[in-house]
């Protein structure tokens, strides 16, 4: 079946601009996660959604980052006033439930801030 | 706070030889442990997990991992390496929260 999809695959933006990254999880998966992968910081957790519960935002690095998940499915990660240190690959993952269930990752969005 | 350590940035092994990629963890409570593999320009792929039960876990592509509670380790192993196993391997743990905490990754190079 279809896996996790993300768009765009690549995004180049100027410093100070806002960007939106989209994630379409596997159908039926209730848990959705955002991570980012960068050379300096490795793989970092950003935010977690589980069903209709309030999201766990503990990994967001600043208030310029926000995310929403509409209708328990598609999620959008928004970065406002982008900075060069935001350049990274942003990965989305989904799992059937949470915790003990393996997470399936999308191909990622490579964000470059110039 | 939970953490994962992968002490080797790179592991080199000859094709046909056994391989081990090391992982140790620190977590409060019972750990849920995972291994993922990342091929060049590809997303992370799930290999195997330990939740409970037998300490030896078998996963995809002939990989297995052994959970050792006393040593807080979860090393990845394969009896006979293939050139196609060359990739970046990540160990991860889920502890009190629901998110994965990843190690820094180990690059596996299998030479013919």
PDB file of C-alpha atoms in Angstrom:
ATOM      1  CA  UNK A   1       0.000   0.000   0.000  1.00  0.00           C
ATOM      2  CA  UNK A   2       0.895   3.657  -0.094  1.00  0.00           C
ATOM      3  CA  UNK A   3       3.521   4.826   2.348  1.00  0.00           C
ATOM      4  CA  UNK A   4       4.018   8.178   4.012  1.00  0.00           C
ATOM      5  CA  UNK A   5       4.297  10.952   1.454  1.00  0.00           C
ATOM      6  CA  UNK A   6       5.797  14.396   1.896  1.00  0.00           C
ATOM      7  CA  UNK A   7       5.828  17.492  -0.248  1.00  0.00           C
ATOM      8  CA  UNK A   8       7.707  19.266  -1.556  1.00  0.00           C
ATOM      9  CA  UNK A   9      10.737  17.000  -1.812  1.00  0.00           C
ATOM     10  CA  UNK A  10      13.006  20.024  -1.989  1.00  0.00           C
ATOM     11  CA  UNK A  11      12.451  23.622  -0.935  1.00  0.00           C
ATOM     12  CA  UNK A  12      14.832  26.531  -1.292  1.00  0.00           C
ATOM     13  CA  UNK A  13      13.776  29.729   0.413  1.00  0.00           C
ATOM     14  CA  UNK A  14      15.254  33.051   1.351  1.00  0.00           C
ATOM     15  CA  UNK A  15      16.025  33.892   4.942  1.00  0.00           C
ATOM     16  CA  UNK A  16      13.026  35.518   6.601  1.00  0.00           C
ATOM     17  CA  UNK A  17      10.390  33.841   4.439  1.00  0.00           C
ATOM     18  CA  UNK A  18       7.750  31.444   5.759  1.00  0.00           C
ATOM     19  CA  UNK A  19       7.548  27.844   4.533  1.00  0.00           C
ATOM     20  CA  UNK A  20       4.969  25.084   4.791  1.00  0.00           C
ATOM     21  CA  UNK A  21       5.861  21.408   4.622  1.00  0.00           C
ATOM     22  CA  UNK A  22       3.186  18.782   4.097  1.00  0.00           C
ATOM     23  CA  UNK A  23       2.895  15.203   5.314  1.00  0.00           C
ATOM     24  CA  UNK A  24       0.325  12.621   4.264  1.00  0.00           C
ATOM     25  CA  UNK A  25       0.515   9.645   6.655  1.00  0.00           C
ATOM     26  CA  UNK A  26      -0.394   6.037   6.020  1.00  0.00           C
ATOM     27  CA  UNK A  27      -4.167   5.611   6.043  1.00  0.00           C
ATOM     28  CA  UNK A  28      -5.424   4.414   9.414  1.00  0.00           C
ATOM     29  CA  UNK A  29      -2.347   5.455  11.350  1.00  0.00           C
ATOM     30  CA  UNK A  30      -3.387   7.477  14.371  1.00  0.00           C
ATOM     31  CA  UNK A  31       0.051   8.738  15.411  1.00  0.00           C
ATOM     32  CA  UNK A  32       2.040  11.250  13.374  1.00  0.00           C
ATOM     33  CA  UNK A  33       5.521  12.594  14.117  1.00  0.00           C
ATOM     34  CA  UNK A  34       7.819  15.259  12.712  1.00  0.00           C
ATOM     35  CA  UNK A  35      11.585  14.973  13.003  1.00  0.00           C
ATOM     36  CA  UNK A  36      14.438  16.813  11.386  1.00  0.00           C
ATOM     37  CA  UNK A  37      17.799  15.511  10.276  1.00  0.00           C
ATOM     38  CA  UNK A  38      20.763  17.810  10.066  1.00  0.00           C
ATOM     39  CA  UNK A  39      24.512  17.316   9.941  1.00  0.00           C
ATOM     40  CA  UNK A  40      25.182  19.066  13.199  1.00  0.00           C
ATOM     41  CA  UNK A  41      22.263  17.797  15.277  1.00  0.00           C
ATOM     42  CA  UNK A  42      21.499  14.354  13.886  1.00  0.00           C
ATOM     43  CA  UNK A  43      17.888  13.192  14.060  1.00  0.00           C
ATOM     44  CA  UNK A  44      15.729  15.318  16.378  1.00  0.00           C
ATOM     45  CA  UNK A  45      12.107  14.970  17.421  1.00  0.00           C
ATOM     46  CA  UNK A  46       9.954  18.025  16.761  1.00  0.00           C
ATOM     47  CA  UNK A  47       6.268  17.304  17.428  1.00  0.00           C
ATOM     48  CA  UNK A  48       3.864  14.382  17.898  1.00  0.00           C
ATOM     49  CA  UNK A  49       0.148  14.032  17.220  1.00  0.00           C
ATOM     50  CA  UNK A  50      -2.000  11.201  18.553  1.00  0.00           C
ATOM     51  CA  UNK A  51      -5.604  11.069  17.480  1.00  0.00           C
ATOM     52  CA  UNK A  52      -7.547  14.067  18.782  1.00  0.00           C
ATOM     53  CA  UNK A  53      -5.279  14.652  21.768  1.00  0.00           C
ATOM     54  CA  UNK A  54      -3.297  17.824  22.226  1.00  0.00           C
ATOM     55  CA  UNK A  55       0.019  17.507  20.383  1.00  0.00           C
ATOM     56  CA  UNK A  56       3.337  17.028  22.165  1.00  0.00           C
ATOM     57  CA  UNK A  57       5.293  20.106  21.077  1.00  0.00           C
ATOM     58  CA  UNK A  58       8.238  19.544  23.387  1.00  0.00           C
ATOM     59  CA  UNK A  59      10.744  19.181  20.551  1.00  0.00           C
ATOM     60  CA  UNK A  60       9.967  22.383  18.659  1.00  0.00           C
ATOM     61  CA  UNK A  61      13.147  24.500  18.742  1.00  0.00           C
ATOM     62  CA  UNK A  62      11.475  27.902  18.780  1.00  0.00           C
ATOM     63  CA  UNK A  63       8.092  29.610  18.500  1.00  0.00           C
ATOM     64  CA  UNK A  64       8.764  30.117  14.795  1.00  0.00           C
ATOM     65  CA  UNK A  65       7.868  26.443  14.361  1.00  0.00           C
ATOM     66  CA  UNK A  66       4.290  25.213  14.448  1.00  0.00           C
ATOM     67  CA  UNK A  67       2.329  22.275  13.116  1.00  0.00           C
ATOM     68  CA  UNK A  68      -1.239  21.203  12.709  1.00  0.00           C
ATOM     69  CA  UNK A  69      -2.991  18.034  11.769  1.00  0.00           C
ATOM     70  CA  UNK A  70      -6.348  18.398  10.122  1.00  0.00           C
ATOM     71  CA  UNK A  71      -9.018  15.740  10.408  1.00  0.00           C
ATOM     72  CA  UNK A  72      -6.606  13.333  12.005  1.00  0.00           C
ATOM     73  CA  UNK A  73      -4.779  12.826   8.731  1.00  0.00           C
ATOM     74  CA  UNK A  74      -2.660  15.325   6.776  1.00  0.00           C
ATOM     75  CA  UNK A  75      -0.217  17.447   8.732  1.00  0.00           C
ATOM     76  CA  UNK A  76       1.482  20.727   7.892  1.00  0.00           C
ATOM     77  CA  UNK A  77       4.686  21.944   9.534  1.00  0.00           C
ATOM     78  CA  UNK A  78       5.121  25.705   9.262  1.00  0.00           C
ATOM     79  CA  UNK A  79       8.353  27.576   9.834  1.00  0.00           C
ATOM     80  CA  UNK A  80       8.022  31.332  10.064  1.00  0.00           C
ATOM     81  CA  UNK A  81      10.803  33.826   9.368  1.00  0.00           C
ATOM     82  CA  UNK A  82      13.199  31.063   8.325  1.00  0.00           C
ATOM     83  CA  UNK A  83      16.822  31.206   9.420  1.00  0.00           C
ATOM     84  CA  UNK A  84      19.849  29.509   7.890  1.00  0.00           C
ATOM     85  CA  UNK A  85      20.067  27.132  10.845  1.00  0.00           C
ATOM     86  CA  UNK A  86      16.635  25.783   9.845  1.00  0.00           C
ATOM     87  CA  UNK A  87      18.248  24.143   6.806  1.00  0.00           C
ATOM     88  CA  UNK A  88      17.770  20.402   7.243  1.00  0.00           C
ATOM     89  CA  UNK A  89      15.779  17.427   6.015  1.00  0.00           C
ATOM     90  CA  UNK A  90      12.362  17.381   7.658  1.00  0.00           C
ATOM     91  CA  UNK A  91      11.011  13.878   8.124  1.00  0.00           C
ATOM     92  CA  UNK A  92       7.461  12.853   8.823  1.00  0.00           C
ATOM     93  CA  UNK A  93       6.527   9.472  10.270  1.00  0.00           C
ATOM     94  CA  UNK A  94       3.314   7.710  11.189  1.00  0.00           C
ATOM     95  CA  UNK A  95       2.488   4.647  13.234  1.00  0.00           C
ATOM     96  CA  UNK A  96      -0.580   2.558  13.888  1.00  0.00           C
ATOM     97  CA  UNK A  97      -0.835   3.786  17.447  1.00  0.00           C
ATOM     98  CA  UNK A  98       2.152   4.919  19.428  1.00  0.00           C
ATOM     99  CA  UNK A  99       5.039   3.930  21.624  1.00  0.00           C
ATOM    100  CA  UNK A 100       5.501   0.233  20.871  1.00  0.00           C
ATOM    101  CA  UNK A 101       4.543   0.446  17.226  1.00  0.00           C
ATOM    102  CA  UNK A 102       7.153   0.996  14.576  1.00  0.00           C
ATOM    103  CA  UNK A 103       7.118   4.340  12.841  1.00  0.00           C
ATOM    104  CA  UNK A 104       7.094   4.500   9.057  1.00  0.00           C
ATOM    105  CA  UNK A 105       8.983   7.426   7.608  1.00  0.00           C
ATOM    106  CA  UNK A 106       8.372   9.494   4.524  1.00  0.00           C
ATOM    107  CA  UNK A 107      11.169  10.460   2.115  1.00  0.00           C
ATOM    108  CA  UNK A 108      11.590  13.859   3.727  1.00  0.00           C
ATOM    109  CA  UNK A 109      11.638  17.473   2.581  1.00  0.00           C
ATOM    110  CA  UNK A 110      15.074  18.993   2.115  1.00  0.00           C
ATOM    111  CA  UNK A 111      14.858  22.640   3.189  1.00  0.00           C
ATOM    112  CA  UNK A 112      17.606  25.041   2.226  1.00  0.00           C
ATOM    113  CA  UNK A 113      17.508  28.583   3.582  1.00  0.00           C
ATOM    114  CA  UNK A 114      19.730  30.991   1.656  1.00  0.00           C
TER     115      UNK A 114
ATOM    116  CA  UNK B   1      15.900  12.167  29.832  1.00  0.00           C
ATOM    117  CA  UNK B   2      16.523   9.300  27.460  1.00  0.00           C
ATOM    118  CA  UNK B   3      19.576   8.897  25.263  1.00  0.00           C
ATOM    119  CA  UNK B   4      21.151   6.522  22.785  1.00  0.00           C
ATOM    120  CA  UNK B   5      24.839   6.094  22.024  1.00  0.00           C
ATOM    121  CA  UNK B   6      26.319   4.530  18.930  1.00  0.00           C
ATOM    122  CA  UNK B   7      30.031   4.550  19.714  1.00  0.00           C
ATOM    123  CA  UNK B   8      31.239   3.822  16.179  1.00  0.00           C
ATOM    124  CA  UNK B   9      30.810   6.386  13.418  1.00  0.00           C
ATOM    125  CA  UNK B  10      31.747   3.732  10.864  1.00  0.00           C
ATOM    126  CA  UNK B  11      32.040  -0.027  10.764  1.00  0.00           C
ATOM    127  CA  UNK B  12      33.962  -1.757   7.984  1.00  0.00           C
ATOM    128  CA  UNK B  13      33.447  -5.435   7.245  1.00  0.00           C
ATOM    129  CA  UNK B  14      34.233  -7.770   4.387  1.00  0.00           C
ATOM    130  CA  UNK B  15      31.385  -9.386   2.492  1.00  0.00           C
ATOM    131  CA  UNK B  16      30.489 -12.746   3.989  1.00  0.00           C
ATOM    132  CA  UNK B  17      31.839 -11.881   7.432  1.00  0.00           C
ATOM    133  CA  UNK B  18      29.608 -11.330  10.459  1.00  0.00           C
ATOM    134  CA  UNK B  19      28.824  -7.744  11.408  1.00  0.00           C
ATOM    135  CA  UNK B  20      27.931  -5.987  14.637  1.00  0.00           C
ATOM    136  CA  UNK B  21      26.748  -2.400  15.030  1.00  0.00           C
ATOM    137  CA  UNK B  22      26.781  -1.315  18.655  1.00  0.00           C
ATOM    138  CA  UNK B  23      24.105   0.589  20.550  1.00  0.00           C
ATOM    139  CA  UNK B  24      23.676   1.464  24.221  1.00  0.00           C
ATOM    140  CA  UNK B  25      20.788   3.360  25.753  1.00  0.00           C
ATOM    141  CA  UNK B  26      19.695   5.210  28.845  1.00  0.00           C
ATOM    142  CA  UNK B  27      15.993   5.481  29.682  1.00  0.00           C
ATOM    143  CA  UNK B  28      13.636   5.576  32.644  1.00  0.00           C
ATOM    144  CA  UNK B  29      11.340   2.598  32.807  1.00  0.00           C
ATOM    145  CA  UNK B  30      11.056  -0.146  30.249  1.00  0.00           C
ATOM    146  CA  UNK B  31      12.733   0.670  26.937  1.00  0.00           C
ATOM    147  CA  UNK B  32      11.197   0.136  23.545  1.00  0.00           C
ATOM    148  CA  UNK B  33      14.180  -0.259  21.204  1.00  0.00           C
ATOM    149  CA  UNK B  34      14.330   0.069  17.441  1.00  0.00           C
ATOM    150  CA  UNK B  35      16.808  -0.164  14.586  1.00  0.00           C
ATOM    151  CA  UNK B  36      16.340   1.781  11.371  1.00  0.00           C
ATOM    152  CA  UNK B  37      18.418   1.835   8.176  1.00  0.00           C
ATOM    153  CA  UNK B  38      18.864   4.725   5.766  1.00  0.00           C
ATOM    154  CA  UNK B  39      20.079   4.142   2.241  1.00  0.00           C
ATOM    155  CA  UNK B  40      21.498   7.087   0.252  1.00  0.00           C
ATOM    156  CA  UNK B  41      18.805   9.627  -0.655  1.00  0.00           C
ATOM    157  CA  UNK B  42      16.150   7.418   0.875  1.00  0.00           C
ATOM    158  CA  UNK B  43      14.012   7.689   3.977  1.00  0.00           C
ATOM    159  CA  UNK B  44      14.461   5.707   7.158  1.00  0.00           C
ATOM    160  CA  UNK B  45      13.343   2.084   6.970  1.00  0.00           C
ATOM    161  CA  UNK B  46      12.320   0.026   9.986  1.00  0.00           C
ATOM    162  CA  UNK B  47      14.479  -3.064  10.587  1.00  0.00           C
ATOM    163  CA  UNK B  48      13.414  -4.517  13.913  1.00  0.00           C
ATOM    164  CA  UNK B  49      12.222  -3.729  17.420  1.00  0.00           C
ATOM    165  CA  UNK B  50      12.351  -5.015  20.969  1.00  0.00           C
ATOM    166  CA  UNK B  51       9.328  -4.430  23.150  1.00  0.00           C
ATOM    167  CA  UNK B  52       9.237  -7.396  25.484  1.00  0.00           C
ATOM    168  CA  UNK B  53       9.855 -11.129  25.443  1.00  0.00           C
ATOM    169  CA  UNK B  54      12.853 -12.901  23.930  1.00  0.00           C
ATOM    170  CA  UNK B  55      16.059 -10.931  24.131  1.00  0.00           C
ATOM    171  CA  UNK B  56      17.058 -11.961  20.595  1.00  0.00           C
ATOM    172  CA  UNK B  57      14.926 -10.196  18.020  1.00  0.00           C
ATOM    173  CA  UNK B  58      14.923 -11.067  14.324  1.00  0.00           C
ATOM    174  CA  UNK B  59      14.121  -8.499  11.673  1.00  0.00           C
ATOM    175  CA  UNK B  60      14.250  -7.672   8.002  1.00  0.00           C
ATOM    176  CA  UNK B  61      17.045  -8.630   5.572  1.00  0.00           C
ATOM    177  CA  UNK B  62      18.542 -11.230   7.942  1.00  0.00           C
ATOM    178  CA  UNK B  63      19.349  -8.750  10.697  1.00  0.00           C
ATOM    179  CA  UNK B  64      18.895  -9.510  14.374  1.00  0.00           C
ATOM    180  CA  UNK B  65      19.548  -7.668  17.599  1.00  0.00           C
ATOM    181  CA  UNK B  66      20.157  -8.745  21.160  1.00  0.00           C
ATOM    182  CA  UNK B  67      18.648  -6.862  24.077  1.00  0.00           C
ATOM    183  CA  UNK B  68      20.876  -6.925  27.163  1.00  0.00           C
ATOM    184  CA  UNK B  69      19.243  -5.238  30.124  1.00  0.00           C
ATOM    185  CA  UNK B  70      22.237  -5.412  32.460  1.00  0.00           C
ATOM    186  CA  UNK B  71      24.510  -3.773  29.883  1.00  0.00           C
ATOM    187  CA  UNK B  72      21.739  -1.493  28.552  1.00  0.00           C
ATOM    188  CA  UNK B  73      22.714  -2.531  25.047  1.00  0.00           C
ATOM    189  CA  UNK B  74      20.879  -3.430  21.867  1.00  0.00           C
ATOM    190  CA  UNK B  75      23.536  -4.386  19.323  1.00  0.00           C
ATOM    191  CA  UNK B  76      22.575  -5.089  15.723  1.00  0.00           C
ATOM    192  CA  UNK B  77      24.043  -8.208  14.139  1.00  0.00           C
ATOM    193  CA  UNK B  78      24.057 -10.182  10.927  1.00  0.00           C
ATOM    194  CA  UNK B  79      25.840 -13.518  10.422  1.00  0.00           C
ATOM    195  CA  UNK B  80      26.998 -12.817   6.863  1.00  0.00           C
ATOM    196  CA  UNK B  81      27.274  -9.284   5.479  1.00  0.00           C
ATOM    197  CA  UNK B  82      26.319  -8.307   1.937  1.00  0.00           C
ATOM    198  CA  UNK B  83      27.652  -5.375  -0.065  1.00  0.00           C
ATOM    199  CA  UNK B  84      24.047  -4.212  -0.346  1.00  0.00           C
ATOM    200  CA  UNK B  85      23.911  -3.857   3.465  1.00  0.00           C
ATOM    201  CA  UNK B  86      26.132  -0.764   3.179  1.00  0.00           C
ATOM    202  CA  UNK B  87      24.065   2.087   4.599  1.00  0.00           C
ATOM    203  CA  UNK B  88      23.566   4.324   7.636  1.00  0.00           C
ATOM    204  CA  UNK B  89      22.111   2.563  10.659  1.00  0.00           C
ATOM    205  CA  UNK B  90      20.273   4.249  13.521  1.00  0.00           C
ATOM    206  CA  UNK B  91      19.410   2.838  16.910  1.00  0.00           C
ATOM    207  CA  UNK B  92      16.483   4.500  18.702  1.00  0.00           C
ATOM    208  CA  UNK B  93      14.587   4.244  21.966  1.00  0.00           C
ATOM    209  CA  UNK B  94      11.134   5.203  23.130  1.00  0.00           C
ATOM    210  CA  UNK B  95      10.998   5.855  26.843  1.00  0.00           C
ATOM    211  CA  UNK B  96       8.549   7.797  28.940  1.00  0.00           C
ATOM    212  CA  UNK B  97       7.323   9.847  25.994  1.00  0.00           C
ATOM    213  CA  UNK B  98       6.113   8.625  22.657  1.00  0.00           C
ATOM    214  CA  UNK B  99       8.841   9.923  20.388  1.00  0.00           C
ATOM    215  CA  UNK B 100      11.955   8.168  19.123  1.00  0.00           C
ATOM    216  CA  UNK B 101      15.290   9.332  20.480  1.00  0.00           C
ATOM    217  CA  UNK B 102      17.978   8.405  17.981  1.00  0.00           C
ATOM    218  CA  UNK B 103      21.643   7.635  18.272  1.00  0.00           C
ATOM    219  CA  UNK B 104      24.058   9.502  16.049  1.00  0.00           C
ATOM    220  CA  UNK B 105      24.111   6.765  13.428  1.00  0.00           C
ATOM    221  CA  UNK B 106      26.748   4.285  12.269  1.00  0.00           C
ATOM    222  CA  UNK B 107      27.835   4.021   8.669  1.00  0.00           C
ATOM    223  CA  UNK B 108      28.294   0.392   7.661  1.00  0.00           C
ATOM    224  CA  UNK B 109      30.668  -0.275   4.773  1.00  0.00           C
ATOM    225  CA  UNK B 110      30.721  -3.802   3.388  1.00  0.00           C
ATOM    226  CA  UNK B 111      33.534  -4.413   0.940  1.00  0.00           C
ATOM    227  CA  UNK B 112      33.558  -7.191  -1.647  1.00  0.00           C
TER     228      UNK B 112
END
